[in-house]
Short mmCIF file of C-alpha atoms and ligand atoms in Angstrom, two decimals:
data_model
loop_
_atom_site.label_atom_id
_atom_site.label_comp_id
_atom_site.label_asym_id
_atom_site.label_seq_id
_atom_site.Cartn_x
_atom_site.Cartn_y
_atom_site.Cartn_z
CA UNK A 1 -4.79 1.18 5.66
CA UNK A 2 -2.61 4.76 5.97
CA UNK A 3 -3.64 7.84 3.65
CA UNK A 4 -2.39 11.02 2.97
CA UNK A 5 -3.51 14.34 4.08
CA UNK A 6 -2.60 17.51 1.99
CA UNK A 7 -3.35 21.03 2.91
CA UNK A 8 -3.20 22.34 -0.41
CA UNK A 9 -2.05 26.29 -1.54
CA UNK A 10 1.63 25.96 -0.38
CA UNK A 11 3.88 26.48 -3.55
CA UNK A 12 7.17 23.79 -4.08
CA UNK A 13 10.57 25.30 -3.80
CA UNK A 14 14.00 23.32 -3.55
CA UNK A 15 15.25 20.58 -4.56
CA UNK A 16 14.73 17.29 -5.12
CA UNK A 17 16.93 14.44 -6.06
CA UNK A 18 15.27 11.78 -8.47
CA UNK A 19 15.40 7.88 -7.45
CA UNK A 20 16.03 4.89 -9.63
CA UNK A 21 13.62 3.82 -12.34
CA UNK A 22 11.18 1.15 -10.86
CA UNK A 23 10.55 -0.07 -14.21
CA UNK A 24 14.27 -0.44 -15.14
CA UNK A 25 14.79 -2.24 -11.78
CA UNK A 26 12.27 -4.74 -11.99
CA UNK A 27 13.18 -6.74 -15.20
CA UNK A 28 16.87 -6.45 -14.37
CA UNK A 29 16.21 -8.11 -11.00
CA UNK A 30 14.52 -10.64 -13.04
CA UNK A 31 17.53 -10.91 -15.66
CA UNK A 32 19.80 -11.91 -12.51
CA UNK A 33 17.99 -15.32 -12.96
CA UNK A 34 20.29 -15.85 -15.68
CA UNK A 35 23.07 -16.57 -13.94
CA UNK A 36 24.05 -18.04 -10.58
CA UNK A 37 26.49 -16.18 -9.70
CA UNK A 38 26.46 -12.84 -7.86
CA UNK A 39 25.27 -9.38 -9.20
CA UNK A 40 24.65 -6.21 -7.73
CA UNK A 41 22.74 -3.76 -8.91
CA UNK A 42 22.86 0.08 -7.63
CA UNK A 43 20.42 2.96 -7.36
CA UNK A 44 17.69 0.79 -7.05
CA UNK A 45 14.48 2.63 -5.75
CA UNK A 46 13.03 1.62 -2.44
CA UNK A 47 9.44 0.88 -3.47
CA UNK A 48 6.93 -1.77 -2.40
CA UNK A 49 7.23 -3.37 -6.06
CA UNK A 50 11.13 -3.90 -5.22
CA UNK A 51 10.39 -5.68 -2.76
CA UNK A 52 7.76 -7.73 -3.87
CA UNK A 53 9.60 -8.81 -6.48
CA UNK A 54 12.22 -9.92 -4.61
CA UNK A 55 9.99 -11.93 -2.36
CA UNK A 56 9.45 -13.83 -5.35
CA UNK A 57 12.87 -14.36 -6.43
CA UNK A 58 13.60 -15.93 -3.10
CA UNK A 59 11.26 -18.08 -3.66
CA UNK A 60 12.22 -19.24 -6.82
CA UNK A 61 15.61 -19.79 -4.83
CA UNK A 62 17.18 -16.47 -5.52
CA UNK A 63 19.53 -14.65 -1.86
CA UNK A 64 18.35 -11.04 -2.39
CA UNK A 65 20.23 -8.68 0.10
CA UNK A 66 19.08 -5.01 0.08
CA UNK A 67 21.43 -2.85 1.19
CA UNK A 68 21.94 1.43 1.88
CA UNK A 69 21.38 3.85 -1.37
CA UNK A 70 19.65 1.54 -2.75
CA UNK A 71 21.91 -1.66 -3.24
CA UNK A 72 20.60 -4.72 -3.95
CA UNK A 73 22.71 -8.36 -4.33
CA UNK A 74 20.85 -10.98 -5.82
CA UNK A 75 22.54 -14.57 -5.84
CA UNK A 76 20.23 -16.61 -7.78
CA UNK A 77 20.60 -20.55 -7.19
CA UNK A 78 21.63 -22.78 -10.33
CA UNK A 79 18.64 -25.16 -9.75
CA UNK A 80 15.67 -24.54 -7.49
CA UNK A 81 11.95 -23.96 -8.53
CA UNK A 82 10.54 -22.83 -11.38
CA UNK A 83 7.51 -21.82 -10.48
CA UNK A 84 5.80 -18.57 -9.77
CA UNK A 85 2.22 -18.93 -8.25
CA UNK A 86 -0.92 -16.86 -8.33
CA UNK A 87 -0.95 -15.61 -4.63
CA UNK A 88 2.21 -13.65 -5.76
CA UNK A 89 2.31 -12.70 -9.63
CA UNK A 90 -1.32 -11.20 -9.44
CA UNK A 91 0.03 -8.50 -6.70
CA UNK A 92 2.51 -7.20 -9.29
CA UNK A 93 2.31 -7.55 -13.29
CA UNK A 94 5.75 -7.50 -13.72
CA UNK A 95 6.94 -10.29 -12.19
CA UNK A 96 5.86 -12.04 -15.10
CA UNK A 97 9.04 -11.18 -15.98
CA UNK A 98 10.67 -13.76 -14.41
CA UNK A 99 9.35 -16.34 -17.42
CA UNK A 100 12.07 -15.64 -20.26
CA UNK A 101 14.48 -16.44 -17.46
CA UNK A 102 13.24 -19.07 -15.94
CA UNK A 103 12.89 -20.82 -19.08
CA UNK A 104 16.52 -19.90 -20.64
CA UNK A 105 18.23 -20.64 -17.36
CA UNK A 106 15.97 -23.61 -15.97
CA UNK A 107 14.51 -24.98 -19.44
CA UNK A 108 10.63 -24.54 -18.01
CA UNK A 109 8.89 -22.52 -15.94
CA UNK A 110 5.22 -22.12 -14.81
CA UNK A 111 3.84 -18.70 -14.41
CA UNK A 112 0.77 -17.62 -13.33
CA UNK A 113 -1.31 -15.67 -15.52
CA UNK A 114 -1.44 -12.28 -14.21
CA UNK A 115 -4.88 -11.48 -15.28
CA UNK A 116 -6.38 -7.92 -15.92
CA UNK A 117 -7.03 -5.02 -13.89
CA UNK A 118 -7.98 -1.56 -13.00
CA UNK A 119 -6.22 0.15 -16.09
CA UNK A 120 -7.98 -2.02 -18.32
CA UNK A 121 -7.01 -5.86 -20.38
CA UNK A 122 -3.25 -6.58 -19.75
CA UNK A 123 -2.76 -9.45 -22.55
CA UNK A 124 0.13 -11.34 -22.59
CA UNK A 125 0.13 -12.96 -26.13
CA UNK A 126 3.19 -11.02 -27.81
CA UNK A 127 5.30 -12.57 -24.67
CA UNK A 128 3.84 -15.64 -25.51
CA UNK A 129 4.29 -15.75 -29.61
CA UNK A 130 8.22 -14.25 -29.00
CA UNK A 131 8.91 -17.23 -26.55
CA UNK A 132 7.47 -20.05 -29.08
CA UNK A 133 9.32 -18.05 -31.91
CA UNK A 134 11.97 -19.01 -29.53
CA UNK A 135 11.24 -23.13 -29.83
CA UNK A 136 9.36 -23.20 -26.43
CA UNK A 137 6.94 -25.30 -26.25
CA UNK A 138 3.75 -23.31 -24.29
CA UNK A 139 0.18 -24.26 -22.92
CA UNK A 140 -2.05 -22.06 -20.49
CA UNK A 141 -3.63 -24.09 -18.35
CA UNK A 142 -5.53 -23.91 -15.00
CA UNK A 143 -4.66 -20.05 -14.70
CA UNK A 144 -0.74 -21.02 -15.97
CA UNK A 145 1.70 -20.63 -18.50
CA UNK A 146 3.53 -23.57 -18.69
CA UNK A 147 6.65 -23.20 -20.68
CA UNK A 148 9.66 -25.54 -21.43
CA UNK A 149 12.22 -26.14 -24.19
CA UNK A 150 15.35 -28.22 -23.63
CA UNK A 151 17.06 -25.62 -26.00
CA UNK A 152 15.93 -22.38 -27.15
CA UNK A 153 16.62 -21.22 -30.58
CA UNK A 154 17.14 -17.70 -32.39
CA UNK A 155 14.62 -16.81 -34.96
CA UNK A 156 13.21 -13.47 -36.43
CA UNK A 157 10.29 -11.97 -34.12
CA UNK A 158 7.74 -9.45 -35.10
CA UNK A 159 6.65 -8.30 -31.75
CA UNK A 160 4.18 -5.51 -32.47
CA UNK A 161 0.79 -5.68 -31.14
CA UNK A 162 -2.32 -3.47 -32.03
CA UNK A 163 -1.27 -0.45 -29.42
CA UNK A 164 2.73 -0.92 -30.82
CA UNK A 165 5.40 -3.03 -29.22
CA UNK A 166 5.51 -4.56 -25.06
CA UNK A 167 7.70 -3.27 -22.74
CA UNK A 168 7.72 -6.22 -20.58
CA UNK A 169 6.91 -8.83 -23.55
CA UNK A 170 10.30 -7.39 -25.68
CA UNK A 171 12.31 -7.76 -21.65
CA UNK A 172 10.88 -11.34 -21.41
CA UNK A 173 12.19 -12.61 -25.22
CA UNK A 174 15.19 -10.53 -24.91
CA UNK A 175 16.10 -12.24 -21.68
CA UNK A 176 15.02 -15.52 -22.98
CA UNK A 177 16.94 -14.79 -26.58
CA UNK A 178 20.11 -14.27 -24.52
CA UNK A 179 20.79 -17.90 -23.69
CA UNK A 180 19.27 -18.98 -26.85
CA UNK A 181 21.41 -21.23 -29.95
CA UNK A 182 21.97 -18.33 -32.70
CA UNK A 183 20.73 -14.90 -33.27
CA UNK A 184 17.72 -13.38 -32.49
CA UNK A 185 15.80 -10.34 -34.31
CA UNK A 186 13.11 -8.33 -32.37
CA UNK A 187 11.66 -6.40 -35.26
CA UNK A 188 8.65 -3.59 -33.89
CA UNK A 189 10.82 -3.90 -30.15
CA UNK A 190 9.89 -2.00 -27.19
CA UNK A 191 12.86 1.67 -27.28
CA UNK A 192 11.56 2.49 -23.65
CA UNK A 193 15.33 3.61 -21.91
CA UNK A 194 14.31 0.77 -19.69
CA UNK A 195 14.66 -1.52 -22.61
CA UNK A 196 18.16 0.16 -23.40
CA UNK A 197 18.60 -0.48 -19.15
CA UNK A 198 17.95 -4.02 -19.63
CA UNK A 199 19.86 -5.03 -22.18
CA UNK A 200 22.83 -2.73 -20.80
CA UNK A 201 22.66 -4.78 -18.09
CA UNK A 202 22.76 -8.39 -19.79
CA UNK A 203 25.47 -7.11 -21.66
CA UNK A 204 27.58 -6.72 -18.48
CA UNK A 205 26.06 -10.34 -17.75
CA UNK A 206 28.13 -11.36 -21.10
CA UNK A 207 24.97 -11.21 -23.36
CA UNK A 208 25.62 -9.97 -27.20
CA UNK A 209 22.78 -7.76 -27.52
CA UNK A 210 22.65 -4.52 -30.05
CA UNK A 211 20.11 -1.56 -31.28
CA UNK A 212 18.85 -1.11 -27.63
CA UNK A 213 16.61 1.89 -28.11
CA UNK A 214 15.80 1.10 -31.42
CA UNK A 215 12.84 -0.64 -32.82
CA UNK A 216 15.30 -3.49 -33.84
CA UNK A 217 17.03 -5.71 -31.33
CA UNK A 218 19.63 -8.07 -32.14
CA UNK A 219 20.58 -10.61 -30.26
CA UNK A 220 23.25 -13.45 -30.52
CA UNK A 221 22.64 -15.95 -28.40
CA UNK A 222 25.32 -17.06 -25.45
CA UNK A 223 26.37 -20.32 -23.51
CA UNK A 224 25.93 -18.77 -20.10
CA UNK A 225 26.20 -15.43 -18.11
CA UNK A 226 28.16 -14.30 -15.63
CA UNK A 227 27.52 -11.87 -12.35
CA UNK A 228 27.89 -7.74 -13.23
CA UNK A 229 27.61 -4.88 -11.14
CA UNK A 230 25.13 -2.33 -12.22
CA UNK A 231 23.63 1.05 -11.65
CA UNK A 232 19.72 1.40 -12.87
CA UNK A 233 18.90 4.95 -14.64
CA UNK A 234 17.25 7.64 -13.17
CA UNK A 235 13.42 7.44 -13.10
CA UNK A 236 11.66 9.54 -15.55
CA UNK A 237 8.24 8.79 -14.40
CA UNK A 238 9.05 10.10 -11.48
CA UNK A 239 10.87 13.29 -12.82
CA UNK A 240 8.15 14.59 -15.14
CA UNK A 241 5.93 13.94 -11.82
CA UNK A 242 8.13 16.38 -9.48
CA UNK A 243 8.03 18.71 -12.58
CA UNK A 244 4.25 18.77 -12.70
CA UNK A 245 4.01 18.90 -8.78
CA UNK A 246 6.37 22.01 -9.14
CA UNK A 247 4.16 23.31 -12.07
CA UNK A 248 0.92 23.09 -10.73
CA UNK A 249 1.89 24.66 -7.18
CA UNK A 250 3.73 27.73 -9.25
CA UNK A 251 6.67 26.48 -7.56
CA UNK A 252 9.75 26.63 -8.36
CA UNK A 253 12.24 23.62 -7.79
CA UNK A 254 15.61 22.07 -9.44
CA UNK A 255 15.30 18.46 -10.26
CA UNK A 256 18.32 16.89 -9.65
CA UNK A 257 19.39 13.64 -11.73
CA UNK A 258 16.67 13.10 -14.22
CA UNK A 259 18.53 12.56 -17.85
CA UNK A 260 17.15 15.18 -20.27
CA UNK A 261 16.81 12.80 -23.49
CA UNK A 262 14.77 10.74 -21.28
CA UNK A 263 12.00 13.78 -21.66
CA UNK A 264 12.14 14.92 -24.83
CA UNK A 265 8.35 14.70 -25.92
CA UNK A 266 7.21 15.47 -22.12
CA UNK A 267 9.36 18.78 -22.02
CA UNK A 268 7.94 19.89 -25.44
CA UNK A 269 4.82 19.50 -23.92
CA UNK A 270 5.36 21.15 -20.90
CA UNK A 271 6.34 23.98 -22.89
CA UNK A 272 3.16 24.34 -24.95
CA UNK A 273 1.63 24.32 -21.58
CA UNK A 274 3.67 27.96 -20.79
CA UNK A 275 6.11 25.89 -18.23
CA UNK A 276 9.90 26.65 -18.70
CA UNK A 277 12.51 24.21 -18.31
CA UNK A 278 15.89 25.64 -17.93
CA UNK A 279 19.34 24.40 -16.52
CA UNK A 280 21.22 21.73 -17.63
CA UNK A 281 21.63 17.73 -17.98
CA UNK A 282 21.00 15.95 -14.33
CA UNK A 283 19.73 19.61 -12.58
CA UNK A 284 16.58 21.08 -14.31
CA UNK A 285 15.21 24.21 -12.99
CA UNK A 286 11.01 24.07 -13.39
CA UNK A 287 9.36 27.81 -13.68
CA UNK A 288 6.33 27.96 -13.45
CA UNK A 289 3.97 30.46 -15.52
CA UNK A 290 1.42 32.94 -14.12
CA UNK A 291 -1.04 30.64 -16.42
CA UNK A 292 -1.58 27.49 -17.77
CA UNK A 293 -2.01 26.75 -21.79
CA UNK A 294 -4.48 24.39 -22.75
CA UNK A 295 -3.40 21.65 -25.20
CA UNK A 296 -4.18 18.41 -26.75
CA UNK A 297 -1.89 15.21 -25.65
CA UNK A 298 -1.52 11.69 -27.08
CA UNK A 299 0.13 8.86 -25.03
CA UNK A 300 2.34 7.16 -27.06
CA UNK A 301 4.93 4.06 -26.72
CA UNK A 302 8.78 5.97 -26.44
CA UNK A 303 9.76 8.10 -27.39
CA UNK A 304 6.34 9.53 -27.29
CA UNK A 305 4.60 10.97 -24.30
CA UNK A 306 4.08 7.96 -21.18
CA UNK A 307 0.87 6.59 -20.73
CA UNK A 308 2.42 6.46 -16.96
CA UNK A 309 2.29 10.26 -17.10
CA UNK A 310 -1.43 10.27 -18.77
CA UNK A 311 -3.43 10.93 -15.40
CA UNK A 312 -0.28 13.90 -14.02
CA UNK A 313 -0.96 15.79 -17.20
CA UNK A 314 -4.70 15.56 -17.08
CA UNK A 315 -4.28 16.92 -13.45
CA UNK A 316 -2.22 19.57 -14.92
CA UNK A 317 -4.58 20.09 -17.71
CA UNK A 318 -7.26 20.90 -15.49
CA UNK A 319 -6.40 24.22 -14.14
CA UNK A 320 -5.38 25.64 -17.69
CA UNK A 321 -7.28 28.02 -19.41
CA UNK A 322 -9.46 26.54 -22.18
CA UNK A 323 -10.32 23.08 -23.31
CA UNK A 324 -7.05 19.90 -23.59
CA UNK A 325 -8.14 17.19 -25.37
CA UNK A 326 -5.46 13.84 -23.85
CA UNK A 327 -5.61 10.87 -25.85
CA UNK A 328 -5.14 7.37 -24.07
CA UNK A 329 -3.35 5.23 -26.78
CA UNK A 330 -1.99 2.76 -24.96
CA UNK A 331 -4.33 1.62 -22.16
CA UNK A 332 -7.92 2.86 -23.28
CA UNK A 333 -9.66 2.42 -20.07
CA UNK A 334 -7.28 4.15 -18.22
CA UNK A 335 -8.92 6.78 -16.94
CA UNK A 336 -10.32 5.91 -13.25
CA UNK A 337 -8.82 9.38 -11.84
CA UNK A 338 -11.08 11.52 -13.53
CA UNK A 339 -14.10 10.94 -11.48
CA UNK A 340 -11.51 11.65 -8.52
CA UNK A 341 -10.32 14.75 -10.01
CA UNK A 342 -13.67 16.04 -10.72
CA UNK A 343 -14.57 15.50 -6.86
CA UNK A 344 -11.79 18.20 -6.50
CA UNK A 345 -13.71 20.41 -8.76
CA UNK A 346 -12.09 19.57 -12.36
CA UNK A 347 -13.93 19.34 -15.32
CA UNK A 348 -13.34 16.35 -17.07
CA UNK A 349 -15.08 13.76 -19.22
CA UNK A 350 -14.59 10.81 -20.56
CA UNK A 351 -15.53 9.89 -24.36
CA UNK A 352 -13.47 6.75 -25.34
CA UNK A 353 -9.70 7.05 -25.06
CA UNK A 354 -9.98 10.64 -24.94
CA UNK A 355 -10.50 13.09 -21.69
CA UNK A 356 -11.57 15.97 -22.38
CA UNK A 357 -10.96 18.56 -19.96
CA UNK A 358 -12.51 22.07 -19.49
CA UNK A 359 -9.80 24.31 -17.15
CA UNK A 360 -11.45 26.07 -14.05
CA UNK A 361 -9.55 28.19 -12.00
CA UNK A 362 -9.24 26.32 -8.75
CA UNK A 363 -9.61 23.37 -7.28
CA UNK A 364 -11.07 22.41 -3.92
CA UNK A 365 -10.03 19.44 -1.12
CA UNK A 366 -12.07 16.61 -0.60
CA UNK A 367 -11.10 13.12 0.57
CA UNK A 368 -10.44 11.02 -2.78
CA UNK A 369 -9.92 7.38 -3.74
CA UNK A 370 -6.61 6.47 -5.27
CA UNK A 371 -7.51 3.36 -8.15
CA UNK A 372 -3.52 2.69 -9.31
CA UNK A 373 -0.16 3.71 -8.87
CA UNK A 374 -0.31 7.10 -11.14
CA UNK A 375 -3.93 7.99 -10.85
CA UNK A 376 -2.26 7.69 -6.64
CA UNK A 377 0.23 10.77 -8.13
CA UNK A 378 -2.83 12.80 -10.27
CA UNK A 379 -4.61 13.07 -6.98
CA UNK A 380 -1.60 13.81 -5.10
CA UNK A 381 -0.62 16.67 -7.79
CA UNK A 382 -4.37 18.05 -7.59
CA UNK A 383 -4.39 17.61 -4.08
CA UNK A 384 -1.34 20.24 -3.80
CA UNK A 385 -3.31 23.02 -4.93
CA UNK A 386 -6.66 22.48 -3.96
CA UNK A 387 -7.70 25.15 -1.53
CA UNK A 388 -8.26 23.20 1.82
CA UNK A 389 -7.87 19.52 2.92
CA UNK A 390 -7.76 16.91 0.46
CA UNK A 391 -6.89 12.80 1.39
CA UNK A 392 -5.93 10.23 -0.74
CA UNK A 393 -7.47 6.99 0.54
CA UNK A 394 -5.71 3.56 -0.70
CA UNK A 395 -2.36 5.02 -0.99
CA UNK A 396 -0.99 1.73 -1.50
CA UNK A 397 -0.69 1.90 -4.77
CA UNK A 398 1.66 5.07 -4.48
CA UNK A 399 4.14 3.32 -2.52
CA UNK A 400 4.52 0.64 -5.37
CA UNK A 401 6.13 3.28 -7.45
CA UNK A 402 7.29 6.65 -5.84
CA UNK A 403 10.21 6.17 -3.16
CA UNK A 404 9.26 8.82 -0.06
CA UNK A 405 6.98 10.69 -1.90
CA UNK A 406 5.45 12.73 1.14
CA UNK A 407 8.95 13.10 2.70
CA UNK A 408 10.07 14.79 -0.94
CA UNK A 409 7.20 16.67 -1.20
CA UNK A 410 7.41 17.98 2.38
CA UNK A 411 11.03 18.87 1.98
CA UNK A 412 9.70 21.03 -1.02
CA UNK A 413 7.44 23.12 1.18
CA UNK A 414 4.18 20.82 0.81
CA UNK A 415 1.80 20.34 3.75
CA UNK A 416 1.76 16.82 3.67
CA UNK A 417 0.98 13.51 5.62
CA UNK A 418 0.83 10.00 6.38
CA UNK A 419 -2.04 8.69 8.62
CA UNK A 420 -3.47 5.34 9.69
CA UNK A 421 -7.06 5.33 8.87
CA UNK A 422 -9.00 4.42 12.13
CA UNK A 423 -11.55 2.74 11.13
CA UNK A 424 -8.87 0.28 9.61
CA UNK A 425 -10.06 -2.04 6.40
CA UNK A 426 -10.18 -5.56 6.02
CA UNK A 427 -9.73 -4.26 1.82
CA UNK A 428 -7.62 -6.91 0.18
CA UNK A 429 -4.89 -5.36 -1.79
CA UNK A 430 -4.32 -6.11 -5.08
CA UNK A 431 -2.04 -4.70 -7.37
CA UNK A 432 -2.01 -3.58 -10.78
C1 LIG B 1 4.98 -1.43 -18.98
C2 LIG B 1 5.23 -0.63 -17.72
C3 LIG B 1 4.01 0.19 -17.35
C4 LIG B 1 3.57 1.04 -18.54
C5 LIG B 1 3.43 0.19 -19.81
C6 LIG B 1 3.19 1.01 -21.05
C7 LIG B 1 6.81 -1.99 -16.51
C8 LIG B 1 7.09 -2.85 -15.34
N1 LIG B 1 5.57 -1.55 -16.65
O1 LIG B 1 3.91 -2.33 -18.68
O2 LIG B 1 4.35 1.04 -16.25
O3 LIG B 1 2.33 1.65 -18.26
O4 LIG B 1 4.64 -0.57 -20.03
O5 LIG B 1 4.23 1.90 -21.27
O6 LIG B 1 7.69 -1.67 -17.29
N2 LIG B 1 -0.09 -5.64 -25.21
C9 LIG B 1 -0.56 -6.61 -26.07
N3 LIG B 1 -0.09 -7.89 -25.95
C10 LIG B 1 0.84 -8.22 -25.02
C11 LIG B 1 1.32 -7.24 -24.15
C12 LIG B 1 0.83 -5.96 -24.26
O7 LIG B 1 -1.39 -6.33 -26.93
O8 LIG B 1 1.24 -9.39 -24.96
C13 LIG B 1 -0.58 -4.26 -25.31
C14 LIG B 1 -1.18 -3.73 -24.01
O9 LIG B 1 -2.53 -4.04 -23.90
C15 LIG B 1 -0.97 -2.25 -24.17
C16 LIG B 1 0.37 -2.16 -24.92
O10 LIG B 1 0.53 -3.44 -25.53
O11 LIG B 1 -1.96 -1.69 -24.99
C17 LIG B 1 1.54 -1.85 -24.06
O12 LIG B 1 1.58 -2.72 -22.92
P1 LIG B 1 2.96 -3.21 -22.32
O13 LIG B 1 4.08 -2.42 -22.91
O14 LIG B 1 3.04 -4.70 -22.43
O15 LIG B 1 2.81 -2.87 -20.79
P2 LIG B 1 3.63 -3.57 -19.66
O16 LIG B 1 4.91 -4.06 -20.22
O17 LIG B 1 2.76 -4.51 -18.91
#
C-alpha cells in the first residue's frame, strides 16, 4: 500500500491545469455500449476508476484503447455478454451504469448489486422504478439485478427520491430511454453538467434528447446509434479542490480550464469565506485572505453546493475564525474525515447531518487514515498546512478520482510525496 507524506507550511503558487470530469467520463464510457461501432472520447482523466471501468467493458466485450491526453476508443461488440459480476461492480459504484445499456442495446442484462459503503446506504431503487417505467421486466436475486425487455417503451418518469433526483439513476434511464419505442419524460431529473455531458454525448451518438440541465428530460426514443467523437468537460470537483488547496495554504494560483457556471454556488461560498476569485472563464486567479470567515454550508443536488466538496470545505472551515455549521443533505453519514481532521487538531463534531466546526488557528501533522475518495482530498488539503509531517494512509481512494494529484500539488510549491508503506498490507481494497 503507498501513502503520502506532506510537510505542511509551504504556500501554493502557479498554475495548474484542470483534468477531465471523472464523473462525466464514466457514464459516457458506459453510453458507448449503445452502439457497436467506434467512438472516441477526449480529455478523459487518467484515474484508477477509468480504468476500472474499462476493465469491465472489455469484459462485457467492449476494445477499449487508451491513448495520450487522455484519449480513449471504445469499440463495443454487437453481441457478447451481458453480465457484470460482483468481483468487479462492488470496486466501483458506477459501473452500475452499464445496466440501461446493456438492456437497450442487448435486451437483458444482469448486474450485480453494488451494495453500500463507507459514505453511508447507496440505494438503487429510482434506477430500478425508471427502467420498469421503461417496460423492463426486473427481479433482484442472489445479489443481482436481472433485467430484460425485448422492447423498451417511452413513458413519463418521476425520478425524485427523498434526498432529490440520481445522478447515476437519471444516466442509466436516459441511456436506456434512448433506444426505447416513443418518448420519454424524466420529470425531478438529475441537472448535474455531467448529466448535460451525457446526454451531449448520446446526442452525437444520434440520440434525440432535450432540457439537459434542467429538471425535465425529454427523450424520443431512436432505432440505433452510431459512433461520435467526444471531448468530456472539465472537472469541477477537482477545480473547487485546487481552489481550496490554494485557499487554505494562502497561496495564490490560476486555475486553468475549470468552466465558471460550473461553480456558481461554490464561488459564492468561497466568497463569504473572505476568498477572492478573479480572472476570467477557463483561468481563475484564487487570492487568498489574511483570514478565514466562518459560515454555514448545505450540500445540495446542482446547482447547489457538491456533497463531493462536503469534506474540502469542512477542511477549509476549520481554520476560520468562529463556528461553520455544514449540512450533509445528500449522503447523511458522510462524515468519516472528521475524526481524521480532528487528529490534525480541528475541532469538529458530528450531530446528525450536520458538522459543526469550531476554527482554531493551526493545525498540526500526524499520520491520518483516508476512508473515501474526497475525505482522501480533506486530509490532503489539511495536511498542506499543518505545521510538520502529516501522511495519508490508504491513498487508494485518491487515485480513483484526482489525476497526479501530488505531481500538481508539487508543481504548486507543496512538499509532497508518494511512499510504499513497508510494512506492506494484505488490506483488501474496496471501493466506494
Ligand atoms: C453521483 C456521483 C457521486 C456524488 C453523488 C451525489 C458519479 C459517478 N457519482 O453518485 O460522486 O457524490 O452523485 O452528487 O456520478 N438515491 C436514492 N435512490 C436511488 C439512488 C440514489 O434514494 O436509487 C439517493 C442517494 O441515497 C442519495 C441521493 O439519492 O441520497 C443522491 O445519490 P446519487 O445521485 O444516486 O449518487 P450516485 O449517482 O451514486
Amino acid at each position: 500500500m503507498e501513502k503520502i507524506v506532506i510537510e505542511g507550511g509551504y504556500r501554493l503558487k502557479g498554475r495548474v491545469k484542470i483534468s477531465g470530469a471523472k464523473n462525466a467520463a464514466l457514464p459516457i464510457m458506459t453510453a458507448c455500449l449503445l452502439t457497436d461501432e467506434k467512438c472516441i472520447i477526449k480529455n478523459v482523466p487518467k484515474v484508477v476508476d477509468v480504468a476500472t471501468l474499462s476493465g469491465i467493458l472489455g469484459e462485457l466485450g467492449a476494445e477499449v484503447e487508451s491513448g495520450e491526453q487522455g484519449r480513449l476508443v471504445i469499440k463495443a461488440a454487437s453481441e457478447g455478454s451481458s453480465t457484470a459480476p460482483y468481483d468487479m461492480v462492488r470496486k466501483m459504484r458506477a459501473s452500475f451504469c452499464v445496466l440501461g445499456p446493456l438492456l437497450a442495446q442487448r435486451r437483458r442484462a444482469k448486474v450485480s448489486l453494488p451494495g453500500g459503503c463507507v459514505i453511508g446506504l447507496r440505494p438503487i431503487d429510482l434506477h430500478l422504478k425508471g427502467l420498469r417505467a421503461l417496460g423492463a421486466r426486473i427481479d433482484v436475486e442472489g445479489g443481482y439485478v436481472r433485467a430484460e425487455a425485448p422492447q423498451l417503451k417511452g413513458a413519463r418518469i418521476y425520478l425524485g427520491g427523498p434526498c432529490g433526483s440520481s445522478v447515476t439513476g437519471t444516466a442509466n434511464v436516459m441511456m436506456a430511454a434512448a433506444l426505447a419505442r416513443g418518448t420519454t419524460i424524466i420529470e425531478c431529473a438529475a441537472c448535474e453538467p455531467e448529466i448535460e455531458d451525457l446526454a451531449n454525448f448520446l446526442n452525437k451518438m444520434g440520440a434525440k434528447i432535450s432540457g439537459a440541465g434542467t429538471p425535465r428530460l425529454t427523450i424520443e426514443g431512436v432505432d440505433s446509434l452510431h459512433g461520435a467523437e467526444y471531448e468530456i468537460i472539465p472537472d469541477r470537483i477537482e477545480a473547487a479542490t485546487y481552489i481550496i488547496a490554494t485557499s487554505i495554504t494562502k497561496g495564490e494560483v490560476t486555475i486553468e480550464g475549470a468552466r465558471l457556471e460550473h461553480l456558481a454556488a461554490v464561488m459564492d461560498k468561497l466568497s463569504e469565506i473572505g476568498i477572492v476569485l478573479a480572472g476570467e472563464d477557463r483561468r481563475l486567479k484564487v487570492i487568498s485572505p489574511a483570514k478565514f470567515t466562518s459560515t454555514d454550508l448545505v450540500t445540495l443536488p446542482y446547482p447547489g453546493i457538491p456533497t463531493d466538496l462536503q469534506a474540502q470545505f469542512t477542511a477549509l472551515l476549520s481554520l476560520a475564525d468562529g463556528i461553520s455549521v455544514v449540512t450533509e443533505k445528500i449522503f447523511p453519514d458522510r462524515f468519516m474525515h472528521i475524526a481524521e481532521l480532528n487528529r490534525l487538531g480541528a475541532r469538529v463534531r458530528k450531530e446528525g447531518p450536520h458538522a459543526i466546526i469550531t476554527g482554531v488557528s493551526g493545525l498540526s501533522g500526524a499520520p491520518v487514515m483516508a476512508s473515501d475518495l474526497r475525505a482522501s482530498a480533506a486530509l490532503i488539503l489539511a495536511g498542506l498546512v499543518a505545521r510538520g509531517k502529516t501522511v495519508v494512509n490508504r491513498i487508494y481512494h485518491l487515485d480513483r478520482g484526482y489525476e497526479r494529484i501530488e505531481e500538481k500539488l508539487s508543481s504548486l510549491g507543496a512538499q509532497i510525496s508518494r511512499i510504499e508503506d513497508e510494512r506492506g498490507s494484505s488490506e483488501e481494497v474496496i471501493y466506494a
